[in-house]
Short mmCIF file of C-alpha atoms in Angstrom, two decimals:
data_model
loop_
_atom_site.label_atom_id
_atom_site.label_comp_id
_atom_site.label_asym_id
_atom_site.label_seq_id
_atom_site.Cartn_x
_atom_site.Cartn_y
_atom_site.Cartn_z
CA UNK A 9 -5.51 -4.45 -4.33
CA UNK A 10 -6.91 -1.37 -5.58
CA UNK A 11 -8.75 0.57 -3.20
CA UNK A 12 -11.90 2.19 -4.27
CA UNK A 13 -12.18 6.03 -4.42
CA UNK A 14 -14.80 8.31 -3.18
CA UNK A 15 -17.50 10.00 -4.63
CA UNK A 16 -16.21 13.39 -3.46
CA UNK A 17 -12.33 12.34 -4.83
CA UNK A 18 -13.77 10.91 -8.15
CA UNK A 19 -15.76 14.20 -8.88
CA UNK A 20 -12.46 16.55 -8.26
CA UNK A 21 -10.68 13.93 -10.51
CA UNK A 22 -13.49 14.65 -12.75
CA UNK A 23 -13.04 18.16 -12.64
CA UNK A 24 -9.33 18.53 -12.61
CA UNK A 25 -9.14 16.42 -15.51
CA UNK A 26 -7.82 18.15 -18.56
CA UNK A 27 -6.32 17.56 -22.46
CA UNK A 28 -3.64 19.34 -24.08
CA UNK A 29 -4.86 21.24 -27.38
CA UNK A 30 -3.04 22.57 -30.45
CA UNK A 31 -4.78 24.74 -32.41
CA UNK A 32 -4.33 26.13 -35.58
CA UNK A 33 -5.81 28.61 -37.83
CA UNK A 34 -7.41 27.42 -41.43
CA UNK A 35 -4.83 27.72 -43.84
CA UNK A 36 -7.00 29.51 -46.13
CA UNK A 37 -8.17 31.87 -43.81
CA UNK A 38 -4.52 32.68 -43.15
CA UNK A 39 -2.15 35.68 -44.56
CA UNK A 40 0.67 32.79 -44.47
CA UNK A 41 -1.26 30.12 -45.36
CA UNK A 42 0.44 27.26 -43.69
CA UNK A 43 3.55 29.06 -41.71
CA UNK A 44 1.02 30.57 -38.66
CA UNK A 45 2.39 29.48 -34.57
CA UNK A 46 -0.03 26.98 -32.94
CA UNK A 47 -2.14 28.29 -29.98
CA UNK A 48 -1.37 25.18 -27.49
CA UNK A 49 -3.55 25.17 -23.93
CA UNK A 50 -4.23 22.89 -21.26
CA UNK A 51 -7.90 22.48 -21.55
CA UNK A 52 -10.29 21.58 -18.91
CA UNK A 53 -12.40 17.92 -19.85
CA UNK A 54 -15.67 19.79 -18.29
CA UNK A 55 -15.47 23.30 -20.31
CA UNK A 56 -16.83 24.15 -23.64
CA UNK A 57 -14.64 25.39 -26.97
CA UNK A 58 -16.30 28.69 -27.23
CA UNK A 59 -14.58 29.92 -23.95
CA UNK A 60 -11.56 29.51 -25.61
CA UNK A 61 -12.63 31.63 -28.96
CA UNK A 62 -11.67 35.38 -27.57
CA UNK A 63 -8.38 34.41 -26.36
CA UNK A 64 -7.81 32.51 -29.70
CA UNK A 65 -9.07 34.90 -31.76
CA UNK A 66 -6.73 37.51 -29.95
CA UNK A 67 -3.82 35.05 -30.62
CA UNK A 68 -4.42 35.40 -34.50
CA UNK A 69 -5.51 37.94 -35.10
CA UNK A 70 -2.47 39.23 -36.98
CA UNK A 71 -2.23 36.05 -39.26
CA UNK A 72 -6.35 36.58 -40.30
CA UNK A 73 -7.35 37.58 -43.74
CA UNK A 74 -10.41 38.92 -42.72
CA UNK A 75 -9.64 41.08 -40.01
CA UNK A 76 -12.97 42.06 -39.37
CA UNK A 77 -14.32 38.52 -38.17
CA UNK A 78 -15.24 38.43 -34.55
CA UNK A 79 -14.71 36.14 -31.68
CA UNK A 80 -17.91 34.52 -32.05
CA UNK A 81 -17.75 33.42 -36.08
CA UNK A 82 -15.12 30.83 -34.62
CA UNK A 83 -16.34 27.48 -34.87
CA UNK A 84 -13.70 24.60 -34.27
CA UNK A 85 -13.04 21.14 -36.60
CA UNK A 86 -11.25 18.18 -36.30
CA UNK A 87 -10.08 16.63 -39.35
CA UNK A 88 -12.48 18.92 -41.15
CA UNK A 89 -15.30 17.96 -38.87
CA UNK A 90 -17.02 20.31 -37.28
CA UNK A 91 -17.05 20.22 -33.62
CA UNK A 92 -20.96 20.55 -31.86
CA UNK A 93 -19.75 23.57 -29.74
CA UNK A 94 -22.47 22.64 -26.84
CA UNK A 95 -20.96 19.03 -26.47
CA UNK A 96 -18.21 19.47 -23.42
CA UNK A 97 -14.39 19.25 -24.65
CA UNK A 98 -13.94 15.89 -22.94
CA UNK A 99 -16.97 14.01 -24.72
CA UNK A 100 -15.69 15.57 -28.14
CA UNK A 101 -12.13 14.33 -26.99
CA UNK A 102 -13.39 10.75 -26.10
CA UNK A 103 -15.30 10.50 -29.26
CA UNK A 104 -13.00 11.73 -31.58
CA UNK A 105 -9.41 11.47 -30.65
CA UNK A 106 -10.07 9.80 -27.05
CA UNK A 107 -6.63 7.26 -26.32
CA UNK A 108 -7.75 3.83 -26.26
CA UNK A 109 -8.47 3.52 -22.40
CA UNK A 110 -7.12 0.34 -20.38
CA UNK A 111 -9.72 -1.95 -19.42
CA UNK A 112 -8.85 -2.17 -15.64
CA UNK A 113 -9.06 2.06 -15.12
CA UNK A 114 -12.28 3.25 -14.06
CA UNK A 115 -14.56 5.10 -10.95
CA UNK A 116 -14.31 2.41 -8.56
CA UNK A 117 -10.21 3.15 -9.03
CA UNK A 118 -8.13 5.81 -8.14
CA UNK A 119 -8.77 8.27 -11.05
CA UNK A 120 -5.41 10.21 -10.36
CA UNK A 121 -3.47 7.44 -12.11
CA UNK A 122 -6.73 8.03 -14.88
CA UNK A 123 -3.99 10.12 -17.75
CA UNK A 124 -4.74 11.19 -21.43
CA UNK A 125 -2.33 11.02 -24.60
CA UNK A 126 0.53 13.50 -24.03
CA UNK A 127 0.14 14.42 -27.74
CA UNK A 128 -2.09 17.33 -28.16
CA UNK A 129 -5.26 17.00 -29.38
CA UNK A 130 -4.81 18.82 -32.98
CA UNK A 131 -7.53 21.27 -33.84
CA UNK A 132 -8.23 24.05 -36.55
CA UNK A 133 -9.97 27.04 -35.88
CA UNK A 134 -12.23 29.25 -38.44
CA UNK A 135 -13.19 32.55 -38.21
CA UNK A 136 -15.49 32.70 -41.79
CA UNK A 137 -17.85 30.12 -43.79
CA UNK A 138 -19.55 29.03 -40.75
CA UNK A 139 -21.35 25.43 -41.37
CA UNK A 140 -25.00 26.24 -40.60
CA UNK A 141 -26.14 22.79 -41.66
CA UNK A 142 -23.95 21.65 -38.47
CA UNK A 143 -24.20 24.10 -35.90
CA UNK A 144 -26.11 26.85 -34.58
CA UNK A 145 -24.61 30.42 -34.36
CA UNK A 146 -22.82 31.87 -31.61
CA UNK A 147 -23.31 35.26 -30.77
CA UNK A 148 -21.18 38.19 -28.90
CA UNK A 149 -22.51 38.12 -25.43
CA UNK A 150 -22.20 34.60 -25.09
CA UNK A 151 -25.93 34.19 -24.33
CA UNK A 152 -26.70 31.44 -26.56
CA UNK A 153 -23.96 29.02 -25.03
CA UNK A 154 -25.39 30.08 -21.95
CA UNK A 155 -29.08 29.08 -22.79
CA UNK A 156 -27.81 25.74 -24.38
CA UNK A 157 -26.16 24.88 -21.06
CA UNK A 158 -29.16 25.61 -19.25
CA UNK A 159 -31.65 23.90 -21.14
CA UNK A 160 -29.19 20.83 -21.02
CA UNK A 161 -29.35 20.89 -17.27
CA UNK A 162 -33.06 21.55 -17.25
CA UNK A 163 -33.44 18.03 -18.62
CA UNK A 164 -31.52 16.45 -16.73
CA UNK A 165 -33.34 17.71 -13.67
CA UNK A 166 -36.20 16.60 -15.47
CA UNK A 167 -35.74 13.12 -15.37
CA UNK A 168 -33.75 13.24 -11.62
CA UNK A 169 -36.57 14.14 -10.21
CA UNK A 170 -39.52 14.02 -12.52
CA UNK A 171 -40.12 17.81 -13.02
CA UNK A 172 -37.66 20.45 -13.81
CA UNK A 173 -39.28 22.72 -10.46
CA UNK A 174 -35.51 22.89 -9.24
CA UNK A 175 -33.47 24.77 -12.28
CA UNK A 176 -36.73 27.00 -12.55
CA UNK A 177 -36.88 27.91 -9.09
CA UNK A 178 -33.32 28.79 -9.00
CA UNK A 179 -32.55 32.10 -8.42
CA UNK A 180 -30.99 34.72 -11.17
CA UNK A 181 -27.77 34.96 -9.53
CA UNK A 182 -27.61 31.18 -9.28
CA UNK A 183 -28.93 30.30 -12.61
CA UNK A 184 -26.11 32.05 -14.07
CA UNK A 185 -23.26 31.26 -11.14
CA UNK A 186 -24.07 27.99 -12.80
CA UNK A 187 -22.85 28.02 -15.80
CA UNK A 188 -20.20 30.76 -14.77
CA UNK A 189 -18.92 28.18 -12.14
CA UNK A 190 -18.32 25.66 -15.13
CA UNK A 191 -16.72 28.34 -17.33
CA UNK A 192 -14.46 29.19 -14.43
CA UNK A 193 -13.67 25.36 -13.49
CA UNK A 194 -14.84 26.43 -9.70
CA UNK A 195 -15.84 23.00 -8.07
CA UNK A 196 -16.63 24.59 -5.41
CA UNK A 197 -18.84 27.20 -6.45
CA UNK A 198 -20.43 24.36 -8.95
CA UNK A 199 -21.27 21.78 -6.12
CA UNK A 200 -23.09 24.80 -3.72
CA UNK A 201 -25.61 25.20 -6.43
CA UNK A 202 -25.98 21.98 -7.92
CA UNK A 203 -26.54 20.33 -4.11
CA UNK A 204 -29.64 22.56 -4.70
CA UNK A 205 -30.47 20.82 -7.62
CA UNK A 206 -29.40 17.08 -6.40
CA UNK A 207 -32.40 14.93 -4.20
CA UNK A 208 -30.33 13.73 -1.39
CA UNK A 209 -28.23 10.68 -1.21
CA UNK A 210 -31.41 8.77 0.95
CA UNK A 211 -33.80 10.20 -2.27
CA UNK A 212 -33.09 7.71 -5.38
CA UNK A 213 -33.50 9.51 -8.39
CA UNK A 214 -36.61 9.05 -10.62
CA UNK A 215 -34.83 8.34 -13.90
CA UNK A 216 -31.02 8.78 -14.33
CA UNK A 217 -29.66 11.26 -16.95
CA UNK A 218 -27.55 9.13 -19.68
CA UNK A 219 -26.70 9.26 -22.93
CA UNK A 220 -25.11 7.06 -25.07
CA UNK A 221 -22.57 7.69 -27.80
CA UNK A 222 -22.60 5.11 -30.56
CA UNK A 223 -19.46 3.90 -32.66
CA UNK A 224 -20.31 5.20 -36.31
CA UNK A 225 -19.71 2.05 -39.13
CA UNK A 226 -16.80 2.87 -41.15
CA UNK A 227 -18.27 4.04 -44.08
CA UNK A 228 -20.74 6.76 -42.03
CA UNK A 229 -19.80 10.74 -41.99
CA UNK A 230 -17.88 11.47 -39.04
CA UNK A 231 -20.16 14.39 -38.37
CA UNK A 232 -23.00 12.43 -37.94
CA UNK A 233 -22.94 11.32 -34.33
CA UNK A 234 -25.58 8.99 -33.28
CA UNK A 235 -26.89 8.93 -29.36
CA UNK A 236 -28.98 6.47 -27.77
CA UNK A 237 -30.98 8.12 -24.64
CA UNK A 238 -33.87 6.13 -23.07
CA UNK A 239 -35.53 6.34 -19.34
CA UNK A 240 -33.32 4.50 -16.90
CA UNK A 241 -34.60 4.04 -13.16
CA UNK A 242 -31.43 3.64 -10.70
CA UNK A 243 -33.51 0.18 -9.79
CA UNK A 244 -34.65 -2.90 -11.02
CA UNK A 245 -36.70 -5.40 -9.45
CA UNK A 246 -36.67 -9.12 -10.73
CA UNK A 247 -36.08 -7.88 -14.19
CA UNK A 248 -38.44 -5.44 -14.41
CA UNK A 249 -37.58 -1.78 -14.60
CA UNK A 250 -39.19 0.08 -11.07
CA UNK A 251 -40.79 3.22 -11.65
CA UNK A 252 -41.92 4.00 -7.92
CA UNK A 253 -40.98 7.47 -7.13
CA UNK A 254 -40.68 6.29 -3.30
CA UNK A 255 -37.44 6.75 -1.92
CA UNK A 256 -37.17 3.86 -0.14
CA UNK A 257 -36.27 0.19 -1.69
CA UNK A 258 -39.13 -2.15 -2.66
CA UNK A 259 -38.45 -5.85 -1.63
CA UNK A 260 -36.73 -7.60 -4.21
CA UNK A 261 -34.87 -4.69 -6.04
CA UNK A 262 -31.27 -3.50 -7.09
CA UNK A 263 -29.07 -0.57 -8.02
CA UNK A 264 -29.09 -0.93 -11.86
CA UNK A 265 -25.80 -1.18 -13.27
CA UNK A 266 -24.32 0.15 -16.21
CA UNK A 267 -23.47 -3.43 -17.96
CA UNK A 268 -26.99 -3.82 -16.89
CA UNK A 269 -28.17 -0.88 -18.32
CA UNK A 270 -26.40 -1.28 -21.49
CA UNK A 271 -27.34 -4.91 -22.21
CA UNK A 272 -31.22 -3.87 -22.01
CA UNK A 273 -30.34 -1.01 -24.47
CA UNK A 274 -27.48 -2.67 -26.74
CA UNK A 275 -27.43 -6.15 -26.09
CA UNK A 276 -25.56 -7.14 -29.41
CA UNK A 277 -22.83 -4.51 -28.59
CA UNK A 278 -23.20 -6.05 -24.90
CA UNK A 279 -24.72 -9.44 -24.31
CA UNK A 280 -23.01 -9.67 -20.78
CA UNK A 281 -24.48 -7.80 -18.04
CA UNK A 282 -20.80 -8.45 -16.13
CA UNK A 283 -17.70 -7.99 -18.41
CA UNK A 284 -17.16 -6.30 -21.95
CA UNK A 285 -17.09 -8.42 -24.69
CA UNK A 286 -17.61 -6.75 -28.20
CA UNK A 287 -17.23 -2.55 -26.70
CA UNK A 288 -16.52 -0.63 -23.81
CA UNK A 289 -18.16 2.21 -22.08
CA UNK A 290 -16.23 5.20 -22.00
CA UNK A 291 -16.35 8.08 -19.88
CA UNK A 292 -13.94 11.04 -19.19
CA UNK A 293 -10.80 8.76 -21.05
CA UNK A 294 -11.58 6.05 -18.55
CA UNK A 295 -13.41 2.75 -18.74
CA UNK A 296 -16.58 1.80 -16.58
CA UNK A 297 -16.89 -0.77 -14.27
CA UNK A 298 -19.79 -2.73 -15.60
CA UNK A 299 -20.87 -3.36 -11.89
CA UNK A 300 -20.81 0.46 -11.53
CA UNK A 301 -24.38 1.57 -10.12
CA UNK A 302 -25.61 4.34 -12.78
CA UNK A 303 -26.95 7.09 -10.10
CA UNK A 304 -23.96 6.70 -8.52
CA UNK A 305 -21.64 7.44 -11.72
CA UNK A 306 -23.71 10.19 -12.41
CA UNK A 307 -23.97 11.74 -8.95
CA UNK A 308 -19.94 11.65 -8.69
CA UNK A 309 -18.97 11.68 -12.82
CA UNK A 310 -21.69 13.94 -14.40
CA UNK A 311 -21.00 16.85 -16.52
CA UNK A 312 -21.48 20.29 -15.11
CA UNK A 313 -24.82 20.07 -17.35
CA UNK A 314 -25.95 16.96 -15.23
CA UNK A 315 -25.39 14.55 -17.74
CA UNK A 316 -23.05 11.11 -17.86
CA UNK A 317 -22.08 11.26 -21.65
CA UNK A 318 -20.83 7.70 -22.07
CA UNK A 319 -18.97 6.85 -25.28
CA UNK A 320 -19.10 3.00 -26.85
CA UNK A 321 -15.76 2.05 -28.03
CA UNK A 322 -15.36 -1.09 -29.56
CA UNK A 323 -13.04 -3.67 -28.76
CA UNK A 324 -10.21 -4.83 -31.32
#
């Protein structure tokens, strides 16, 4: 019988979690076109692809036609998709390339036997022709990933606790530990500032910070990526979505639950509440339990930004 895993175990599983890239420079933006080593890493599932840009850019720089490109015009694709640099590596992973997951793995298990494709995850780097249409510019100091980040975890404060008084009221040297704490992969500096951010576990949150990744039909743009994110109260009572801010329980209500949660938002892609019929939810390469509560995915499976970025795979 499995035995369920705890919050605090799931979260380092969350955070230790990581996929094997190959990278490789654009052919055309290389002196030997095709004949150029790969740059293979280990990357963490929680960090972002512009950390990795100086040390890839160092890695190339012999191999690069235009010498004079900096760190910062890198921008990432996969099969010649351009990457949202702001999305975490794991979400781009599960969207993308993500292994098809079994059915049985998920939070309530124990997430060390959770394991990714041992095939890297092949990507190609740039250095020139940056698609503006796709993504916003980078720039040298890194700010703009920074204020991306933040403003990602500003709304998810939002709707924890109904006002975004928390991130504001942070201080300077914690705003930015933040983000450097995610960079870094330092749980432990992560979870002392966040607990600053978190209501308690006796304080339900108001709404809980989800979004939903959509499959794309087959004859969409892979660029185009299309998320579903609507209000969703960690209770219900008899049907009805709750949206008391009072910490305690009325009579009558229940944790919502992800299958829950995603047959009121997607009931032909999930017309049972209780077992996956036509899709699967996705998160960090495993599979939800449809019986999961959502606050308590989020509180233990979030992003560093907050967020639960859950990705609908269908079912063959």
């Amino acid at each position: 019988m499995d035995i369920p895993a705890s919050p605090a175990a799931i979260q380092k599983s969350v955070w230790e979690g990581r996929i094997p890239l190959e990278i490789v420079l654009a052919p055309s933006e290389s002196r030997s076109y095709d004949k150029t080593d790969a740059y293979i890493i280990s990357c963490p599932r929680v960090s972002y692809l512009p950390s990795l840009l100086p040390r890839v850019r160092a890695f190339f720089s012999a191999y690069l036609i235009e010498p004079s490109s900096r760190h910062h015009d890198g921008w990432f694709a996969f099969e010649g998709v351009p990457l949202k640099w702001h999305y975490p590596v794991g979400l781009l992973f599960d969207l993308y390339a993500g292994v098809d997951p079994a059915s049985k793995t998920g939070l309530r298990n124990d997430p060390t036997q959770q394991t990714e494709s041992s095939a890297p995850w092949r990507l190609t780097v740039h250095f020139s022709d940056w698609p503006s249409e796709d993504l916003v510019r980078l720039d040298e100091n890194g700010m703009v990933m920074n204020d991306a980040f933040i403003n990602s975890v500003k709304e998810a404060d939002f709707l924890r606790n109904g006002t975004a008084k928390g991130i504001m009221s942070l201080s300077k040297e914690d705003s930015s530990g933040l983000w450097k704490a995610v960079e870094d992969v330092n749980l432990a500096s992560f979870q002392r500032i966040s607990q600053i951010l978190l209501p308690p576990p006796s304080q339900p949150f108001r709404n809980v910070p989800i979004r939903i990744f959509l499959p794309l039909p087959p004859d969409e743009e892979s660029g185009s990526l299309k998320v579903l994110q609507s209000p969703l109260p960690p209770f219900i009572s008899n049907s009805t979505i709750t949206q008391s801010t009072s910490p305690r329980l009325s009579p009558g209500s229940q944790p919502q639950t992800i299958g829950g949660a995603l047959n009121k938002l997607l009931p032909n892609l999930f017309p049972s509440r209780r077992t996956p019929v036509l899709a699967k939810p996705v998160l960090h390469g495993a599979v939800l339990p449809m019986s999961a509560p959502i606050e308590e995915v989020v509180r233990c499976s979030a992003y560093g930004d907050g967020w639960a970025y859950i990705v609908v795979k269908m079912m063959g």
